Coordinates of C-alpha atoms and ligand atoms in Angstrom, one line a residue:
X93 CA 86.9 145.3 37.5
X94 CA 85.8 141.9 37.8
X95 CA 87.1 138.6 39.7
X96 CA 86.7 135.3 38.0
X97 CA 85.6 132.7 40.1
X98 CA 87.1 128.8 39.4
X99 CA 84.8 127.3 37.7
X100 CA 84.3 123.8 36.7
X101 CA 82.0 122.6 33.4
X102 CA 79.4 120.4 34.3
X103 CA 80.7 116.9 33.4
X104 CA 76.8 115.3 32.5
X105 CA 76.2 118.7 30.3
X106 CA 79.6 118.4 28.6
X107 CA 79.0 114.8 28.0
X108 CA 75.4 115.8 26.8
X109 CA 76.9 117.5 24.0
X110 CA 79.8 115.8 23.7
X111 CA 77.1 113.0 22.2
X112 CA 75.0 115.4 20.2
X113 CA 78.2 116.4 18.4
X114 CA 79.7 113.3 17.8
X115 CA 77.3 110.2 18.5
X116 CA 77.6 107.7 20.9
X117 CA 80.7 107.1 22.4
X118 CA 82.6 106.6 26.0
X119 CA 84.5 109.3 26.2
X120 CA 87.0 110.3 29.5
X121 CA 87.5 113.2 30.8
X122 CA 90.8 115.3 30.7
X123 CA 92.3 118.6 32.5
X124 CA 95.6 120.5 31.8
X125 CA 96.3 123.6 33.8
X126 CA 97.3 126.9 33.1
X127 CA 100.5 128.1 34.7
X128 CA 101.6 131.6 36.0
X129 CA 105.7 132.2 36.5
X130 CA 106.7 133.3 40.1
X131 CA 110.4 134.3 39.4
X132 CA 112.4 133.3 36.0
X133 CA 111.3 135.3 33.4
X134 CA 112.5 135.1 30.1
X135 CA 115.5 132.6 30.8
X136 CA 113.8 129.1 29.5
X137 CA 115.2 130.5 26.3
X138 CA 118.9 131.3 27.4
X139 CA 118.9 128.0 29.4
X140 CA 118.3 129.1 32.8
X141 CA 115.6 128.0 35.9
X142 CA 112.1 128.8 35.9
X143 CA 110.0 128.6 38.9
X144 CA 106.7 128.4 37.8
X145 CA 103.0 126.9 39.2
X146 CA 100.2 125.4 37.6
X147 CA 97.0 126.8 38.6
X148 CA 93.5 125.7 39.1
X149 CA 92.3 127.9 35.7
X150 CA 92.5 125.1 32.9
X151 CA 91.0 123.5 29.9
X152 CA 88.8 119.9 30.0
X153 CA 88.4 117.9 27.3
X154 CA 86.2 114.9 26.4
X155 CA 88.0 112.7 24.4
X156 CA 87.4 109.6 22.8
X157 CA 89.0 107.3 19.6
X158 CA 87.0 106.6 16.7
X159 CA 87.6 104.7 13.6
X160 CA 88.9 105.8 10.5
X161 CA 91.0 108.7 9.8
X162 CA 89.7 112.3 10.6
X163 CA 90.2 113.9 13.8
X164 CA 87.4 116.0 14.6
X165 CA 87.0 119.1 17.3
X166 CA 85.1 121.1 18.8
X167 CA 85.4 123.8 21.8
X168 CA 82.8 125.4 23.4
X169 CA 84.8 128.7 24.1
X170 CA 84.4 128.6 19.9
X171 CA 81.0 127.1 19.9
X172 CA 80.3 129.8 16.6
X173 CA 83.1 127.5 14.3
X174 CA 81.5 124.4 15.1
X175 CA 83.3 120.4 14.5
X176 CA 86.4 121.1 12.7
X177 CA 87.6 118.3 10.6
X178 CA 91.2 117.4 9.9
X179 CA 93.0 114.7 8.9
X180 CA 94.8 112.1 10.8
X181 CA 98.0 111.5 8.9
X182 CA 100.4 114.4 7.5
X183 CA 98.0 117.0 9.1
X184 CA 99.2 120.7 7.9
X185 CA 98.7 123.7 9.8
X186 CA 95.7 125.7 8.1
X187 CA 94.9 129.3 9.1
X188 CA 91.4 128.3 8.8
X189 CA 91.5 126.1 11.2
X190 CA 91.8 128.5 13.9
X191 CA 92.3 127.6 17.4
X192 CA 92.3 123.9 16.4
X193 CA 95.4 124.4 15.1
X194 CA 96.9 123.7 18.7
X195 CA 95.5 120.4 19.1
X196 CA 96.8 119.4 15.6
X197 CA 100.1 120.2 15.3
X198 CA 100.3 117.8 18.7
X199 CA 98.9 115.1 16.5
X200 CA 101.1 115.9 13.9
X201 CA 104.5 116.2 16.2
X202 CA 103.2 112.8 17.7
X203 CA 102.9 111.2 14.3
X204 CA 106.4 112.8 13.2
X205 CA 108.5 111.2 15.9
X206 CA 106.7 107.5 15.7
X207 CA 103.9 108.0 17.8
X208 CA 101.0 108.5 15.4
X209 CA 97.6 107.7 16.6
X210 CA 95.8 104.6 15.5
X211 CA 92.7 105.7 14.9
X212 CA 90.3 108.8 14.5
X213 CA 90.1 111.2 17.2
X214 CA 86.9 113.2 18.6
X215 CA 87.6 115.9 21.2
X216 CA 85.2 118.5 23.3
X217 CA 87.3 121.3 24.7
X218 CA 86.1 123.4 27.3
X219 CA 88.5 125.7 29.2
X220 CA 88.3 129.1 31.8
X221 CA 92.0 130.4 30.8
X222 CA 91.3 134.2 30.0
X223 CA 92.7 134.2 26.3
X224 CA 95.5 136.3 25.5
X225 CA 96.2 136.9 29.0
X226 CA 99.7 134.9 29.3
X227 CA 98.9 132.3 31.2
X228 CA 99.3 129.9 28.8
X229 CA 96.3 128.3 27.1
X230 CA 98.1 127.2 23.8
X231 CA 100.6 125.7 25.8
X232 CA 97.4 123.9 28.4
X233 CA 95.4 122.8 25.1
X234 CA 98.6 121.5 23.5
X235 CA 99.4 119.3 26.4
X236 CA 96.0 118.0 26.9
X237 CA 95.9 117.3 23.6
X238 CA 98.9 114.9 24.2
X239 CA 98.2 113.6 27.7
X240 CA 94.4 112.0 25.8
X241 CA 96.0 111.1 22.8
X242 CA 98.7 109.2 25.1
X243 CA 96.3 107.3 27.3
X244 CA 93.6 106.8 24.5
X245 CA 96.0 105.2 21.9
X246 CA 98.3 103.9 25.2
X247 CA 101.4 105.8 23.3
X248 CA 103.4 105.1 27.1
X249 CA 105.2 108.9 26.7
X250 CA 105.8 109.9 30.5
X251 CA 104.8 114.0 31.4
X252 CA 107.9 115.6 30.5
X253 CA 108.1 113.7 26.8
X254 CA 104.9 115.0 26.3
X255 CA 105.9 118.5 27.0
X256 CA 108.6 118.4 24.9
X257 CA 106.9 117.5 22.0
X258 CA 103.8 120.1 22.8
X259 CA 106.7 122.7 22.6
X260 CA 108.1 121.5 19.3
X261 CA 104.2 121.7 17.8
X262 CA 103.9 125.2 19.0
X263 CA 107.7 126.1 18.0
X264 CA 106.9 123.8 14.1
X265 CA 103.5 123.7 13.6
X266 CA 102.7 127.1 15.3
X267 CA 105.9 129.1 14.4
X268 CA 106.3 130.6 18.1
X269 CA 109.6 130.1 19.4
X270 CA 108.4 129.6 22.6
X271 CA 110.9 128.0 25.2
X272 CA 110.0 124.8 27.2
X273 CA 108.4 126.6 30.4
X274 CA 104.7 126.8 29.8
X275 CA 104.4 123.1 28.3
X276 CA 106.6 122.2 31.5
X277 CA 104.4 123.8 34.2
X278 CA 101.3 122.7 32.5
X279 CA 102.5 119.2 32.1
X280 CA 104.5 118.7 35.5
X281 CA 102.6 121.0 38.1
X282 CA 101.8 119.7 41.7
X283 CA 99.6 121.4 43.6
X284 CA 101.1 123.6 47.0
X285 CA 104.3 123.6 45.0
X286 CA 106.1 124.9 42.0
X287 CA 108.5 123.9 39.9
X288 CA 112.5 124.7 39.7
X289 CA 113.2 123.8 36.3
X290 CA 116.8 124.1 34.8
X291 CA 116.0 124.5 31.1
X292 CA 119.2 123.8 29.6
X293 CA 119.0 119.9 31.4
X294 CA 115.5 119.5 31.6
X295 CA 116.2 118.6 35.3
X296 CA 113.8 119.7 37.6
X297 CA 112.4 119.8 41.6
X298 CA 109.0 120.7 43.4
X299 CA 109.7 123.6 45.9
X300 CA 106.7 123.9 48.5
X301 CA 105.2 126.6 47.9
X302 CA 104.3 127.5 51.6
X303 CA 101.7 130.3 51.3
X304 CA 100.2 129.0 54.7
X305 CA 101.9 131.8 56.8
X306 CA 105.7 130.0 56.5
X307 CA 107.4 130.2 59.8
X308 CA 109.0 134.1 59.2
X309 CA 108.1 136.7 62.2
X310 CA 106.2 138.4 59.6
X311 CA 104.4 135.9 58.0
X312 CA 100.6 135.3 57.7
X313 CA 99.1 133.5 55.3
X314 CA 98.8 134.5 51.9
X315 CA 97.0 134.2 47.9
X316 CA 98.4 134.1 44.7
X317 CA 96.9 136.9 42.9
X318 CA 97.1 137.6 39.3
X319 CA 95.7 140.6 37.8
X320 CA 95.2 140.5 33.9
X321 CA 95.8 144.6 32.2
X322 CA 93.2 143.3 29.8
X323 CA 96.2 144.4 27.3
X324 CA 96.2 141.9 24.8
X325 CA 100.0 140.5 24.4
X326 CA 99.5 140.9 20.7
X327 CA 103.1 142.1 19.9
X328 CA 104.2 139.1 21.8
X329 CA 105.8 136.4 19.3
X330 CA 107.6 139.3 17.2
X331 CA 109.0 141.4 19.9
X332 CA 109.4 137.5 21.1
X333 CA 111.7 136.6 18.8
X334 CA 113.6 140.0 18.5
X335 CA 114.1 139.5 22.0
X336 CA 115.9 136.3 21.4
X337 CA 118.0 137.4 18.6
X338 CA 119.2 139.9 20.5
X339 CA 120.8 137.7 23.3
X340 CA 121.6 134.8 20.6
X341 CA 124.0 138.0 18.8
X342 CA 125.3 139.0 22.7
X343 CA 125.9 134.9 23.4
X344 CA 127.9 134.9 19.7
X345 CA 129.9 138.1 20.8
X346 CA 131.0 136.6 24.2
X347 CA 131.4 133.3 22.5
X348 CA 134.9 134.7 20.6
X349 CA 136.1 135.9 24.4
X350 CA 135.3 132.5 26.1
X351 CA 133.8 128.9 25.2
X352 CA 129.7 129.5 26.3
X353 CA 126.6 127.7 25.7
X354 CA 123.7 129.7 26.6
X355 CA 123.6 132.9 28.8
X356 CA 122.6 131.3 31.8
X357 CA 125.4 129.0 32.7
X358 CA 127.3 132.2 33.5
X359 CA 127.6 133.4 37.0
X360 CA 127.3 137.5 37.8
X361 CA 130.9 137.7 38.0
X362 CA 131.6 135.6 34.8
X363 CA 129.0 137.8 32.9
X364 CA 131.0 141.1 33.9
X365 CA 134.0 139.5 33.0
X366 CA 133.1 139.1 29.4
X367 CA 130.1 142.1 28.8
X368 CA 132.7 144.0 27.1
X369 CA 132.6 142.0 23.9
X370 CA 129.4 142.8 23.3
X371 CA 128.9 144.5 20.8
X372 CA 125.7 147.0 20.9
X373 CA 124.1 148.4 24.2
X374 CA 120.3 146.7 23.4
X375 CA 122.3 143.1 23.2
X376 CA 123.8 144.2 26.4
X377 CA 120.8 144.5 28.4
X378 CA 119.0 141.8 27.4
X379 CA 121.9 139.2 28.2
X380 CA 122.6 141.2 31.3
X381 CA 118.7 140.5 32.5
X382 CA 118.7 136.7 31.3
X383 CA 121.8 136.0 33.8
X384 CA 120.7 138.6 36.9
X385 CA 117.5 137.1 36.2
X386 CA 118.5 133.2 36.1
X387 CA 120.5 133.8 39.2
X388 CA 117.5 136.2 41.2
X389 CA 115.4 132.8 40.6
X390 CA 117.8 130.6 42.5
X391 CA 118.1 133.3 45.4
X392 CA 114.9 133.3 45.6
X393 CA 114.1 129.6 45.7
X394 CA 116.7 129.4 48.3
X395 CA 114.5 132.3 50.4
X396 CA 111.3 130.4 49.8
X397 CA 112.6 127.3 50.8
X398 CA 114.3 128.5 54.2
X399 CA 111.0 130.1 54.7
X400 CA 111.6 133.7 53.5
X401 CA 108.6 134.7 51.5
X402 CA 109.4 138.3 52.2
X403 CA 112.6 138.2 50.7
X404 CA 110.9 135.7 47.6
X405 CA 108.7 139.3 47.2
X406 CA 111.7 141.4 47.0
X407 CA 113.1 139.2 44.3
X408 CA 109.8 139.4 42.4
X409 CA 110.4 142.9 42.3
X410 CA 113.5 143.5 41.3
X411 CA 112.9 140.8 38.5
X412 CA 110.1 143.2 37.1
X413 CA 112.3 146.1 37.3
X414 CA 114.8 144.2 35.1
X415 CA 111.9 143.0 33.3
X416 CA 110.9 146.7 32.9
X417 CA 114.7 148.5 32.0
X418 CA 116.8 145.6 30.6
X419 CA 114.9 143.4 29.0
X420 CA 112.1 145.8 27.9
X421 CA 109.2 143.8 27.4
X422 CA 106.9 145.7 30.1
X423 CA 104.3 148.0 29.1
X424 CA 102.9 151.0 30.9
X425 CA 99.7 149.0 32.3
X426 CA 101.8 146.2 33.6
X427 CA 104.1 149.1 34.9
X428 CA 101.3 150.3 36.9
X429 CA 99.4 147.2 38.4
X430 CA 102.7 146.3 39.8
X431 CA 103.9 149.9 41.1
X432 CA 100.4 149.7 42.4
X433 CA 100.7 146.5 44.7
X434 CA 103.9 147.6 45.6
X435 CA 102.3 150.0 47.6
X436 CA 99.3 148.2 48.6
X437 CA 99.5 147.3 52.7
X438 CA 99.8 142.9 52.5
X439 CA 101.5 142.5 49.3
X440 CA 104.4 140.4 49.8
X441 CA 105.6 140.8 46.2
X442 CA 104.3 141.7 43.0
X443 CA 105.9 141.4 39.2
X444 CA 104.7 141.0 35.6
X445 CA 104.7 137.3 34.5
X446 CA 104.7 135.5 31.2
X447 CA 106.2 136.9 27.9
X448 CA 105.0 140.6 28.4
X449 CA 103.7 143.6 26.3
X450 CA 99.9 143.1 27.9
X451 CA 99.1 139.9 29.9
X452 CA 99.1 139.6 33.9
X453 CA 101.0 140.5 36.5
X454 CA 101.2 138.1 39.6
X455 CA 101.0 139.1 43.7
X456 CA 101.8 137.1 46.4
X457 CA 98.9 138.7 48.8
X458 CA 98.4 138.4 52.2
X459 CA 94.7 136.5 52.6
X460 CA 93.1 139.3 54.4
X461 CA 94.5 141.9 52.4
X462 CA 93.3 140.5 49.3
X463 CA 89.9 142.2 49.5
X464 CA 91.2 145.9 49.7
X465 CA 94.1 144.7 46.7
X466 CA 91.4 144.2 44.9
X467 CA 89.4 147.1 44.7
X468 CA 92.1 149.6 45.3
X469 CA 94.6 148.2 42.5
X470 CA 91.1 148.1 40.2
X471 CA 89.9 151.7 40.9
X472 CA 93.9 153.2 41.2
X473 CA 94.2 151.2 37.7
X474 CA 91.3 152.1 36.0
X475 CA 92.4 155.6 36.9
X476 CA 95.8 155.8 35.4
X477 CA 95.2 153.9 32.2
X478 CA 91.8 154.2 31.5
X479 CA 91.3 151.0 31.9
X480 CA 89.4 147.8 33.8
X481 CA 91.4 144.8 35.1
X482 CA 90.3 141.6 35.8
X483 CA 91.5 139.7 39.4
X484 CA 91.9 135.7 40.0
X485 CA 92.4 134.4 43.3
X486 CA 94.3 131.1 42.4
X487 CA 95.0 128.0 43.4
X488 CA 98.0 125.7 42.9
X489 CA 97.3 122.8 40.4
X490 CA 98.4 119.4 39.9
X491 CA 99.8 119.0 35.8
X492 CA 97.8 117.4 33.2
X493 CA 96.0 114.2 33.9
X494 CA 92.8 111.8 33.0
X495 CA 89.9 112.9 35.3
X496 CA 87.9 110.3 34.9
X497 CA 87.1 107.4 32.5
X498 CA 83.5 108.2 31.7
X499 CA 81.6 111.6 33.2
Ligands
LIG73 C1 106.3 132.9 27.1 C2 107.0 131.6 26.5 C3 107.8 130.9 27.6 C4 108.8 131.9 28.3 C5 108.0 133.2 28.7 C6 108.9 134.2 29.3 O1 105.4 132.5 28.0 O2 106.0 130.7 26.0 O3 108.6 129.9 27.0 O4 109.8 132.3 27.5 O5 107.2 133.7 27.7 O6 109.5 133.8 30.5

């Protein structure tokens, strides 16, 4: 078991190498967070509300314009593959390319809808998002990729354009048909809040998030915990995308009973009204979770924000359980770290979060409870499945943004 402590790369040694790599430039300093999903899981898709957080866990990069034409990269989480080069213009994606792939297809989107950079790019990435955890470092490097790129080359795109077109490079340039949360959170966090996005409008609100204690009888205060299975979500993009044929074939079946959009805009009592036309039981389920879980996220917004957080917990619960039986996309490891805080003294709530099949699951904690979460979810964990997890105490984050203009 081990807990990751926020850590910050040393500005003057990133800068350090930042000029050995590259030469003698001014470059400025740039931070996009990860994000973890309290409640809304697998609706961004079907046009429903989020509610998710940036977090303090990120990636920085140094970034500066140069002349000419290439783009060239570097990340010290892949020291091993060195600068990689790439052109500026009509920039393909290349399986070679690895991880720089991210950072390109931004560049490319950019260039694609008028945007396109007027000069030569360098970039030092540096980041302390667990990969392949879920919480989102494609989407964190693809938005930070566009927040430098907007106030280097002064492309005037305000947060939420640039994380609609950070989606489109991961959904074009990646293949992964990703919805808009993840770009969203990493783009438009604030910190001690998270964010109620409607998916279908793009419209959106900061709910505190009050983890101070709240003013409940029962409240003290209380941590964001997320505990990573150490599963890899490997199966994630196809089961991902069979996940979201099935509800586009159960939106098409209720579409010849009545005129719909997306899942989401139907209420509980609309959704029974219309189940019947569709067509095979798998379809059934998975629509059935998109709209109990779209509407379980504004319940539980509503409990959070009238200072509920015990009740926000209950909903975090029954959304993994739907998670878990309707929608399918728990595995046995996530299964048990959440059965697991559920019956751990100080957890206010507890659920799987992100796309699912490995990743994290995230607890709200009571503070002084977090100690014994820790090392009795570990132990009780590495028990059952054989297996160690990993534990980060978070903090909320504000989105992407310029750090500073030299380091
Ligand atoms: C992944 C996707 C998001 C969202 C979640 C599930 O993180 O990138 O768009 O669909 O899964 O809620």
């Amino acid at each position: 078991m081990s807990v990751l402590q926020k850590a910050m790369p040393d500005p003057g040694g990133m800068a350090a190498q930042f000029r050995e790599l590259f030469g003698d430039e001014k470059p400025r300093l740039f931070f996009a967070p990860g994000r973890v999903n309290l409640i809304g899981e697998h609706t961004d898709h079907e046009g429903g509300h989020v509610f998710p957080c940036a977090i303090s866990f990120g990636i920085w990069a140094l970034a500066a314009a140069r002349p000419g034409e290439v783009v060239r990269l570097c990340s010290l989480n892949f020291e091993e593959e060195g600068v990689v080069e790439a052109p500026l213009r009509g920039v393909e994606f290349d399986s070679a390319r690895g991880w720089a792939n991210y950072p390109l297809g931004v560049i490319r989107v950019l260039e694609d809808h008028g945007h396109a950079l007027s000069s030569g790019l360098d970039v030092l990435f540096w980041g302390n998002l667990p990969e392949g955890a879920g919480l989102s470092s494609s989407a964190a490097i693809e938005v930070l990729t566009a927040r430098a790129a907007n106030d280097l080359f002064g492309l005037g795109l305000d947060g939420v354009e640039l994380a609609v077109l950070s989606q489109e490079a991961e959904n074009k340039f990646i293949g992964v048909q990703c919805g808009i949360m993840d770009q969203f959170a990493s783009s438009m966090g604030r910190k001690d809040h998270a964010i109620l996005l409607d998916c279908a409008k793009l419209d959106y609100r900061y709910a505190p998030l009050a983890l101070d204690g709240g003013r409940g009888p029962q409240s003290r205060p209380c941590r964001l915990v997320i505990t990573n299975s150490n599963v890899p979500h490997s199966l994630a993009s196809s089961e991902y995308n069979l996940r979201r044929q099935k509800c586009e074939a159960a939106l098409a079946d209720i579409a010849r009973v009545r005129p719909v959009q997306n899942l989401c805009e139907l209420t509980m009592e609309e959704f029974d009204a219309v189940k019947d036309a569709i067509r095979t039981p798998e379809a059934l389920r998975r629509a059935r979770h998109a709209v109990t879980e779209n509407t379980r996220t504004l319940r539980a917004v509503k409990a959070l924000e009238s200072g509920d957080l015990w009740a926000f917990g209950r909903l975090m619960r029954e959304s993994h359980l739907s998670l878990r039986d309707d929608y399918q996309v728990t595995i046995p490891e996530l299964d048990a770290l959440a059965e697991l805080a559920w019956a751990q003294p100080g957890v206010v709530g507890s659920r799987m979060t992100g796309g699912g099949f490995g990743g994290c699951t995230i607890s709200i904690v009571e503070e002084a409870a977090v100690e014994a979460f820790i090392r009795e979810v570990g132990e009780s964990y590495a028990k059952r499945t054989g297996r160690m997890a990993s534990f980060y105490v978070t903090d909320t984050s504000d989105g992407a943004r310029r750090v500073t203009d030299e380091p």
